[in-house]
CSV table of C-alpha atoms in Angstrom, one decimal:
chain,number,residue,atom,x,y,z
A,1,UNK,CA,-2.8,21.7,114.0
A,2,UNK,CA,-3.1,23.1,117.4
A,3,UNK,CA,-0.4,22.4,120.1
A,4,UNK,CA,-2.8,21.9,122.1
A,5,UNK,CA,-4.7,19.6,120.0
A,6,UNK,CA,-4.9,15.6,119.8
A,7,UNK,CA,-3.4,15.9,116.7
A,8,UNK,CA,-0.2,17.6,117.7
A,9,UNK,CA,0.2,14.9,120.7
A,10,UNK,CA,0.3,12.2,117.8
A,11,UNK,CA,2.7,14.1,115.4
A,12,UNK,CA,5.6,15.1,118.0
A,13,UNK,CA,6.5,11.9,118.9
A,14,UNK,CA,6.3,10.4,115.2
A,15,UNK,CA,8.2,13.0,114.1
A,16,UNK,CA,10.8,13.0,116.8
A,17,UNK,CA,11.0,9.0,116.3
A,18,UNK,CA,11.6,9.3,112.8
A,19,UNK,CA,14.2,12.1,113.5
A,20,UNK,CA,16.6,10.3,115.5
A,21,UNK,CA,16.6,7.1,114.0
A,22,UNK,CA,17.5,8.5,110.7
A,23,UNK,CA,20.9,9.2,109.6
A,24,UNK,CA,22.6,12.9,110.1
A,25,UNK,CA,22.2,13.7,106.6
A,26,UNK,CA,18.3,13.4,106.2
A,27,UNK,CA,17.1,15.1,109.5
A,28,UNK,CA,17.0,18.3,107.6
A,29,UNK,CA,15.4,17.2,104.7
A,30,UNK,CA,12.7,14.9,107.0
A,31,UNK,CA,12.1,18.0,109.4
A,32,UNK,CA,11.3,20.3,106.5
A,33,UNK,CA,8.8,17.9,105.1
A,34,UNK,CA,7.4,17.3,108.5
A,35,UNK,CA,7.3,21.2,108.7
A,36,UNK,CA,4.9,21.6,105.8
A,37,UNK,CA,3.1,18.9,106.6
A,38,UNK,CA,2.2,21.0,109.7
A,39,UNK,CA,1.5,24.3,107.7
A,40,UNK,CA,-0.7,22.0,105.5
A,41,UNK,CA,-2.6,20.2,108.6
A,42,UNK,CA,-4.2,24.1,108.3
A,43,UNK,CA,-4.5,25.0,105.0
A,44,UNK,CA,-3.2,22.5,102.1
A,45,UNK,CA,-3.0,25.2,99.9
A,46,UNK,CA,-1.3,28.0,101.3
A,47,UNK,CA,1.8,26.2,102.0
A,48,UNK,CA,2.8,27.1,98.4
A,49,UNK,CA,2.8,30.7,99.6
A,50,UNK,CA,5.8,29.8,102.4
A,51,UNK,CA,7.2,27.7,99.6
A,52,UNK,CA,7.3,30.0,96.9
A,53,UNK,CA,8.7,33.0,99.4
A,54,UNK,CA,11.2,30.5,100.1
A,55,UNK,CA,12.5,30.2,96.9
A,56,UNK,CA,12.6,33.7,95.8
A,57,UNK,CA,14.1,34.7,99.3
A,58,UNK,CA,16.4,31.9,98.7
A,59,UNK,CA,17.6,32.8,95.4
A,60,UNK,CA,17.4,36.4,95.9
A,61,UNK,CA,20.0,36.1,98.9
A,62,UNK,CA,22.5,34.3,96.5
A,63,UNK,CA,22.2,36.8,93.9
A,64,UNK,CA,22.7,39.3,96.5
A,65,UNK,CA,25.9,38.5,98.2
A,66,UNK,CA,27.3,38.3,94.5
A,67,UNK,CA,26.2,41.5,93.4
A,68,UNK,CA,28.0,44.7,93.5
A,69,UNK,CA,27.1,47.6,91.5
A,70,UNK,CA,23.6,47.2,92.1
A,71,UNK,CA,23.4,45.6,95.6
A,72,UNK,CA,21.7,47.9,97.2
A,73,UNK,CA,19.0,48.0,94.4
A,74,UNK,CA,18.8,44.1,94.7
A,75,UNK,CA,18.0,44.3,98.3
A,76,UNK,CA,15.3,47.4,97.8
A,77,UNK,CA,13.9,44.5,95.8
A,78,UNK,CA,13.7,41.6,98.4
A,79,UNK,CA,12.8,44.1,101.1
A,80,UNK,CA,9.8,45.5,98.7
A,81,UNK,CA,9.0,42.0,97.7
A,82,UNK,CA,8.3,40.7,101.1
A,83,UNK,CA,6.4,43.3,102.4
A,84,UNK,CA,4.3,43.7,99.6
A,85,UNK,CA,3.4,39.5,100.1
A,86,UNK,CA,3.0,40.8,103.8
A,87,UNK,CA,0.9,43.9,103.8
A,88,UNK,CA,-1.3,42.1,100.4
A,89,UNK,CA,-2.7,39.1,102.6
A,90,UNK,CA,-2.8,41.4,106.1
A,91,UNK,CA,-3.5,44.7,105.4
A,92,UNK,CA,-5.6,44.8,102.7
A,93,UNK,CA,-9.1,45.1,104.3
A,94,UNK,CA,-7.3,47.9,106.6
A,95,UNK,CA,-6.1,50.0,103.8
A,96,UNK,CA,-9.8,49.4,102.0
A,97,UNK,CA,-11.7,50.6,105.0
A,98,UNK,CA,-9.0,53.8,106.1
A,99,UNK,CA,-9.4,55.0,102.4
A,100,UNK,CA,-13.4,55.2,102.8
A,101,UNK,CA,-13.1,56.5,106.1
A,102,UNK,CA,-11.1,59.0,104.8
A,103,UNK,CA,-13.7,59.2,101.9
A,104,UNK,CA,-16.6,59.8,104.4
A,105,UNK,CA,-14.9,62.3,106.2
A,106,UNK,CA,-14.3,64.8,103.9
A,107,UNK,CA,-18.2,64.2,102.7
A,108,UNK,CA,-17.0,62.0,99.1
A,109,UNK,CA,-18.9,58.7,98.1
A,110,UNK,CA,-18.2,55.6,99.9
A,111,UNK,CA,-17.8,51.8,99.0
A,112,UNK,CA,-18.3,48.7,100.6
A,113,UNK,CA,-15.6,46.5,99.6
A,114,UNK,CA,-14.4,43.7,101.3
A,115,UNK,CA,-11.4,41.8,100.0
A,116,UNK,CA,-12.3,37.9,100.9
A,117,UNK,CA,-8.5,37.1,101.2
A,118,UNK,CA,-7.1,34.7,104.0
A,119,UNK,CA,-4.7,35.6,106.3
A,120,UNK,CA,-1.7,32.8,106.0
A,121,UNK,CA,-0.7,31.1,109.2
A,122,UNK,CA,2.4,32.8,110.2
A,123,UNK,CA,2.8,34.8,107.7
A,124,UNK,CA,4.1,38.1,110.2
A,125,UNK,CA,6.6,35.7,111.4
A,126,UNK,CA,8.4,34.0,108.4
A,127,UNK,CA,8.5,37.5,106.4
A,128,UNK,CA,10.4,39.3,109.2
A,129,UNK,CA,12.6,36.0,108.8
A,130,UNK,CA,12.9,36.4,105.8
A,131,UNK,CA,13.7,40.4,105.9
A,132,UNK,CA,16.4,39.7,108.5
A,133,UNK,CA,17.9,37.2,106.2
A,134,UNK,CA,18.4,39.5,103.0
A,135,UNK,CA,19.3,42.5,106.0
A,136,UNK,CA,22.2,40.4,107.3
A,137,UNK,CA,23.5,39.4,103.6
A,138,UNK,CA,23.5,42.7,102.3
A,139,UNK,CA,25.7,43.6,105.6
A,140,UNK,CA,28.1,41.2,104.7
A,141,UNK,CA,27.0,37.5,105.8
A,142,UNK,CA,27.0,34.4,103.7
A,143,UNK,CA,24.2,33.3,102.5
A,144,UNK,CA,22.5,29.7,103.1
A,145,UNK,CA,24.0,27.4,100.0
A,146,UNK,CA,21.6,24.4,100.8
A,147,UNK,CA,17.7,25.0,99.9
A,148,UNK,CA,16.7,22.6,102.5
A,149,UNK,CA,18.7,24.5,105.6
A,150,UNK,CA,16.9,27.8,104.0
A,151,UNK,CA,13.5,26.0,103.7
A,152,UNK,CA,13.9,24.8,107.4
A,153,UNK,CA,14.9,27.9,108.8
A,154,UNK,CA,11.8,29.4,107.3
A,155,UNK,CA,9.4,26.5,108.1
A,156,UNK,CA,10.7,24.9,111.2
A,157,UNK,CA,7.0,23.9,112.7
A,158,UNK,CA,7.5,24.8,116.4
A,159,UNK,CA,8.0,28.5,115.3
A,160,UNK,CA,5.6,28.5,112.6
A,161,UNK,CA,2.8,30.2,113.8
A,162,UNK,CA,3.5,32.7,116.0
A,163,UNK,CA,7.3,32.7,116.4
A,164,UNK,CA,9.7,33.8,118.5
A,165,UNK,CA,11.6,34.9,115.4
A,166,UNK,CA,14.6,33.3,114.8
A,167,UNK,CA,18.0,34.8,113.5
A,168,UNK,CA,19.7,32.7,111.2
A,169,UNK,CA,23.1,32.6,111.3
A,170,UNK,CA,22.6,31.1,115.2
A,171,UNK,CA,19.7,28.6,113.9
A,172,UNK,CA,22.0,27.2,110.6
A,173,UNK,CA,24.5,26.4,113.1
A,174,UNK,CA,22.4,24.2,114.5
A,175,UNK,CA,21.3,22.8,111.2
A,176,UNK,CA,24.7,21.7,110.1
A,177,UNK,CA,25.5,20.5,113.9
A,178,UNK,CA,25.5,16.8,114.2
A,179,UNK,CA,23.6,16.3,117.1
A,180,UNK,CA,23.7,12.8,119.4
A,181,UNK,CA,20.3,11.8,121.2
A,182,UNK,CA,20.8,13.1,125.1
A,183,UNK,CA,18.6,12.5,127.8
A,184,UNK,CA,19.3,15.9,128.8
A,185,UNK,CA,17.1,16.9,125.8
A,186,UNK,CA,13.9,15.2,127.5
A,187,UNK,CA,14.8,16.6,130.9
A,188,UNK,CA,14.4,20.0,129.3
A,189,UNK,CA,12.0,20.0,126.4
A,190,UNK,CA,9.4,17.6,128.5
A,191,UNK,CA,8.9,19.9,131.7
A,192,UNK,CA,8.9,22.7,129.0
A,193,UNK,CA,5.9,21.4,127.2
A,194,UNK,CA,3.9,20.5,130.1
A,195,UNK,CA,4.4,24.2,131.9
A,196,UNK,CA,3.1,25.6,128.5
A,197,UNK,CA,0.3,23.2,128.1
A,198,UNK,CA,-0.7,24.5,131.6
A,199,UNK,CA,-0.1,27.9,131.1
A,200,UNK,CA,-2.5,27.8,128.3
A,201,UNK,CA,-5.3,25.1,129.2
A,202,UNK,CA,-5.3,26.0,132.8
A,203,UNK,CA,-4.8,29.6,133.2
A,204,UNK,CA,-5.3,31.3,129.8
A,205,UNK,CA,-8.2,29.0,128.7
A,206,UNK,CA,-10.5,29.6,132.1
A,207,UNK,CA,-9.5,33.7,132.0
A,208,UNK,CA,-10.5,33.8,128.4
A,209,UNK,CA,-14.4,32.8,129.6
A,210,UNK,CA,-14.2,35.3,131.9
A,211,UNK,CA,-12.8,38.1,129.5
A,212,UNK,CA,-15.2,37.5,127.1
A,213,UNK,CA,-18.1,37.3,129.5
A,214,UNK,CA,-17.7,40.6,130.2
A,215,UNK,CA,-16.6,42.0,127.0
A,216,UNK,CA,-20.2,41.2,126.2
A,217,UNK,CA,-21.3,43.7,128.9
A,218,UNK,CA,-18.8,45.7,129.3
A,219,UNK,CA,-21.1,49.2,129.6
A,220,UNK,CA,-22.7,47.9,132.9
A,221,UNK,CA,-19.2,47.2,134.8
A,222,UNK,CA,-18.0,49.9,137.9
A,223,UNK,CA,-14.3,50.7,138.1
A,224,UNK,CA,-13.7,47.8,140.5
A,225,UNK,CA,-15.1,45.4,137.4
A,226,UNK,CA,-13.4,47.4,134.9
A,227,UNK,CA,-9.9,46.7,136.9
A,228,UNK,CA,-10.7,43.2,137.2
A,229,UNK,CA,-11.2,43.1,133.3
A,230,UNK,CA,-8.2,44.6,132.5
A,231,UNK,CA,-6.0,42.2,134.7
A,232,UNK,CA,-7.9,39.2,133.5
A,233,UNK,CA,-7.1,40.4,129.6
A,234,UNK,CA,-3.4,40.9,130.5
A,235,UNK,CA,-2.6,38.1,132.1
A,236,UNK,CA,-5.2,36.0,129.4
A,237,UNK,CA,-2.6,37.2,126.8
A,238,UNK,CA,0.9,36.7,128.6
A,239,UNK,CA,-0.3,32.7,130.0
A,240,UNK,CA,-1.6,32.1,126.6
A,241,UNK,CA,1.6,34.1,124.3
A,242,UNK,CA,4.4,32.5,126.9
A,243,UNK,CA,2.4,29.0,127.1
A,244,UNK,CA,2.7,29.1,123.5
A,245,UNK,CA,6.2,29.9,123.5
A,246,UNK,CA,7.1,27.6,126.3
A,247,UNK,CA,5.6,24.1,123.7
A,248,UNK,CA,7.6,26.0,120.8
A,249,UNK,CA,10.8,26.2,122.7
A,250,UNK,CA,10.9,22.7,124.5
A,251,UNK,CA,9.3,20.4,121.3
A,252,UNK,CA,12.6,22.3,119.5
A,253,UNK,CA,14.9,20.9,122.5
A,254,UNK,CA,13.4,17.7,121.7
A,255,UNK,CA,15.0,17.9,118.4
A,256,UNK,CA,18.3,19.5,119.8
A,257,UNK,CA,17.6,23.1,118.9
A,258,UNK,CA,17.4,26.2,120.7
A,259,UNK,CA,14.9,29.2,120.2
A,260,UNK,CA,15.0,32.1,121.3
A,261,UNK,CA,13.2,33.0,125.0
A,262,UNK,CA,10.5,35.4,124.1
A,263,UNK,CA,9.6,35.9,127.7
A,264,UNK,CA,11.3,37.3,131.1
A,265,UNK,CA,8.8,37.7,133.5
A,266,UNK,CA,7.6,40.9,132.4
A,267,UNK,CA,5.0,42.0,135.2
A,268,UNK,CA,7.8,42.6,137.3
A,269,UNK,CA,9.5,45.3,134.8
A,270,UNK,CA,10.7,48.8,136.7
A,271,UNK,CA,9.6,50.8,133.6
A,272,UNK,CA,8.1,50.6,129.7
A,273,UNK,CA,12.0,50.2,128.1
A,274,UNK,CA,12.6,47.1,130.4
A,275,UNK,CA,9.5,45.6,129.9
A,276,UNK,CA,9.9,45.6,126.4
A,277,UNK,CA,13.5,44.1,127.0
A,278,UNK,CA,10.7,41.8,129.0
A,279,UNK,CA,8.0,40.8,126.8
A,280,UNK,CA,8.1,39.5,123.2
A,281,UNK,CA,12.3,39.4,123.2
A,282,UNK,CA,12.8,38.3,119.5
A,283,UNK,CA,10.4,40.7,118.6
A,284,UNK,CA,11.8,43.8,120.6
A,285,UNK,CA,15.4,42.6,119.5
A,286,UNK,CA,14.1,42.4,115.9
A,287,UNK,CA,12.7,45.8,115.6
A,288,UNK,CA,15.8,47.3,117.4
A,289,UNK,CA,18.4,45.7,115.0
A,290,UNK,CA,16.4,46.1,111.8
A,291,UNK,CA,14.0,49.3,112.1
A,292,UNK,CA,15.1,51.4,115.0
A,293,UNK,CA,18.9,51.3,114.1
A,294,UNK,CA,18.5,51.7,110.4
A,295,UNK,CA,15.7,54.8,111.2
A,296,UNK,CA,18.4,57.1,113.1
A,297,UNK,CA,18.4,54.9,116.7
A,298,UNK,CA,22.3,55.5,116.9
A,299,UNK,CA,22.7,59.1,116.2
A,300,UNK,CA,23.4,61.9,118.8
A,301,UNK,CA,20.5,63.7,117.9
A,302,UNK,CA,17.9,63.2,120.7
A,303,UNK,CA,15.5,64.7,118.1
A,304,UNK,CA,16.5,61.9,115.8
A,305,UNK,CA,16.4,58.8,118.4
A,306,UNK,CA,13.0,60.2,119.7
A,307,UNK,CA,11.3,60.2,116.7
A,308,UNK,CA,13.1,56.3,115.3
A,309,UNK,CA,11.5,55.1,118.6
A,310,UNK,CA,8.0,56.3,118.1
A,311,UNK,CA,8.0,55.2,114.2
A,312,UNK,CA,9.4,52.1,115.1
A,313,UNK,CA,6.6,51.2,118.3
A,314,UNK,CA,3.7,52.5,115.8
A,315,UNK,CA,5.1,50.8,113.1
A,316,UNK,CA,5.3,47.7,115.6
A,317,UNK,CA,2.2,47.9,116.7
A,318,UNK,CA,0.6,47.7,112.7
A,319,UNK,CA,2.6,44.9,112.9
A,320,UNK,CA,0.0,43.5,115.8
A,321,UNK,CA,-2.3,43.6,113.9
A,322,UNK,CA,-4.7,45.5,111.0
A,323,UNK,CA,-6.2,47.7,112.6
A,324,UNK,CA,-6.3,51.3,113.9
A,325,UNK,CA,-6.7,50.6,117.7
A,326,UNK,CA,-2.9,48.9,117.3
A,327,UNK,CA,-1.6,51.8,115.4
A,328,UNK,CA,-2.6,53.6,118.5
A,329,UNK,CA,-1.4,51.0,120.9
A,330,UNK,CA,2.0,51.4,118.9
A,331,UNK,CA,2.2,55.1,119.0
A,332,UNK,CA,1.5,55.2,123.3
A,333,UNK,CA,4.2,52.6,123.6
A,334,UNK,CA,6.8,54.1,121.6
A,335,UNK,CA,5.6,57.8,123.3
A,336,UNK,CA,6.3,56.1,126.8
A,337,UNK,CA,9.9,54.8,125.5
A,338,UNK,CA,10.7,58.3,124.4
A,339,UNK,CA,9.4,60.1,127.0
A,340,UNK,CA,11.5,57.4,129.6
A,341,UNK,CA,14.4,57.6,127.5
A,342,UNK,CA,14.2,61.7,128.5
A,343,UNK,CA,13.7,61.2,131.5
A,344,UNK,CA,16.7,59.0,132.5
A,345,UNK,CA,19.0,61.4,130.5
A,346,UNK,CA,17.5,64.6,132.4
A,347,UNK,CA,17.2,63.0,135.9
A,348,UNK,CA,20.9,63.5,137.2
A,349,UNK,CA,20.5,66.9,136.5
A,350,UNK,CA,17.6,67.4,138.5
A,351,UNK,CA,17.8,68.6,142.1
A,352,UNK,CA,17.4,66.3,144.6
A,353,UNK,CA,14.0,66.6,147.4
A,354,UNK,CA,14.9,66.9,150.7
């Protein structure tokens, strides 16, 4: 189920009906039905994948904040589990066809294997949720106790496919909150929706018949063309990314929650480290607080920092997607945010040009 689908028109409203006529105690319950109901409007059968993570991630995080002498073995656990799940269903293909590149390179026999496995809707998303989760227990947060607040954190449908990620000890706040229907909740969530809707039909739609146009025949374009393309492409991406984000965020306000903004009009960044502060926020914020940091981002050592900023960009850019060209997309971004972060340490020291 598309947002921008016919579909989707129907199930908001129903849902948001049902939501505030019934009583505090079985929004939760109601939303996290309404949630897989969503996830299953794609695939009825991979929704036991997001439910079954959500039990063992729910569990696991109990077990966790109990344990003692072997916490940090319990959380090597979660943290292993979920990227396993992760890198099984979306990197499985990739790791088949590296290893017989690799094969044909140094002259060995080939095979031609591929793994007829389908991606799960989302799936990036949820396990970083999920990751974050187990991170922030292990460093001393209380766990969810109810399995429908977990579930909905996990499956909330206006995040479901492509985020933003959401941390969780601002969304179960929400959760428990006992929200009143305000008007002011329309007068933000409506205007929101429609912006995205246009953002993606209007502007992202029409520049995605162009892009591929000439994707076709790319080889017979001049530098002028080639420009053109590569403008078109961006901006395809942003209108269609932030559209997306913009029906995520206001059909949540419709229901009285907040998401994170995952966009800060990042065309107009000075330089690489703002626009990452710029584009994909929850993202960016994720992989500072829970790979960078954790990799050596806080020591002195510029060495150090350096080298936590390129693994975490490349590692980021895998993340994209399951494929080589992102690896490489990863490494150049993290290379530029190194190379900046140099830069603005060394420039006092440099002499000024008269």
């Amino acid at each position: 189920m598309l947002f921008t689908s016919l579909e989707y028109l129907l199930f908001l409203p129903a849902t948001l009906i049902l939501y505030w006529t019934l009583p505090h105690r079985f929004r939760v319950p109601m939303l996290l039905i309404a949630s897989y109901l969503f996830y299953m409007s794609w695939n009825s059968t991979l929704v036991l994948l997001i439910i079954a993570m959500t039990v063992f991630n729910y569990f696991l995080g109990d077990v966790l904040s109990r344990a003692t002498s072997h916490k940090k073995l319990v959380f090597g656990i979660g943290i292993v589990a979920n990227l396993a799940c992760l890198s099984y269903f979306k990197y499985s293909n990739f790791f088949v066809n590296s290893a017989n590149g690799l094969l044909h390179l140094v002259g060995a026999p080939t095979y031609s294997v591929t793994l007829n496995i389908i991606l799960p809707l989302g799936i990036s998303f949820f396990v970083f949720e999920f990751i974050h989760y187990l991170f922030d227990i292990y460093r001393g947060s209380k766990p969810l106790k109810s399995f429908a607040l977990f579930g909905l954190f996990a499956a909330f449908f206006p995040t479901q496919i492509a985020g933003p990620i959401k941390r969780y000890d601002d969304f179960s706040a929400q959760m428990v909150e006992e929200k009143k229907l305000k008007l002011e909740y329309f007068d933000e969530g409506v205007p929101l929706i429609i912006i995205g809707l246009a953002k993606k039909i209007l502007i992202a739609n029409n520049l995605a018949i162009l892009v591929d146009m000439m994707a076709n025949t790319i080889s017979s374009y001049g530098a002028l063309e080639l420009w053109i393309f590569s403008f078109a492409f961006s901006f395809q991406v942003y209108f269609d990314f932030s559209g997306y984000t913009d029906i995520a965020r206001g059909s949540s306000i419709l229901f009285g929650y907040r998401i994170p903004i995952n966009f800060n009009l990042p065309f107009i960044a000075a330089n690489t480290s703002d626009l990452w502060n710029r584009w994909h926020i929850s993202l960016s914020h994720w992989l500072r607080d829970y790979l960078f940091r954790p990799l050596g981002g806080t020591k002195r050592n510029r060495l150090t920092v350096d080298r936590a900023l390129i693994l975490t960009m490349t590692l980021g850019g895998l993340w994209h997607g399951a494929s080589w060209n992102f690896v490489i997309w990863g490494l150049y971004f993290g290379l530029c945010l190194a190379i900046h972060r140099n830069f603005k340490r060394l420039k006092p020291k440099m002499p000024a040009l008269s």
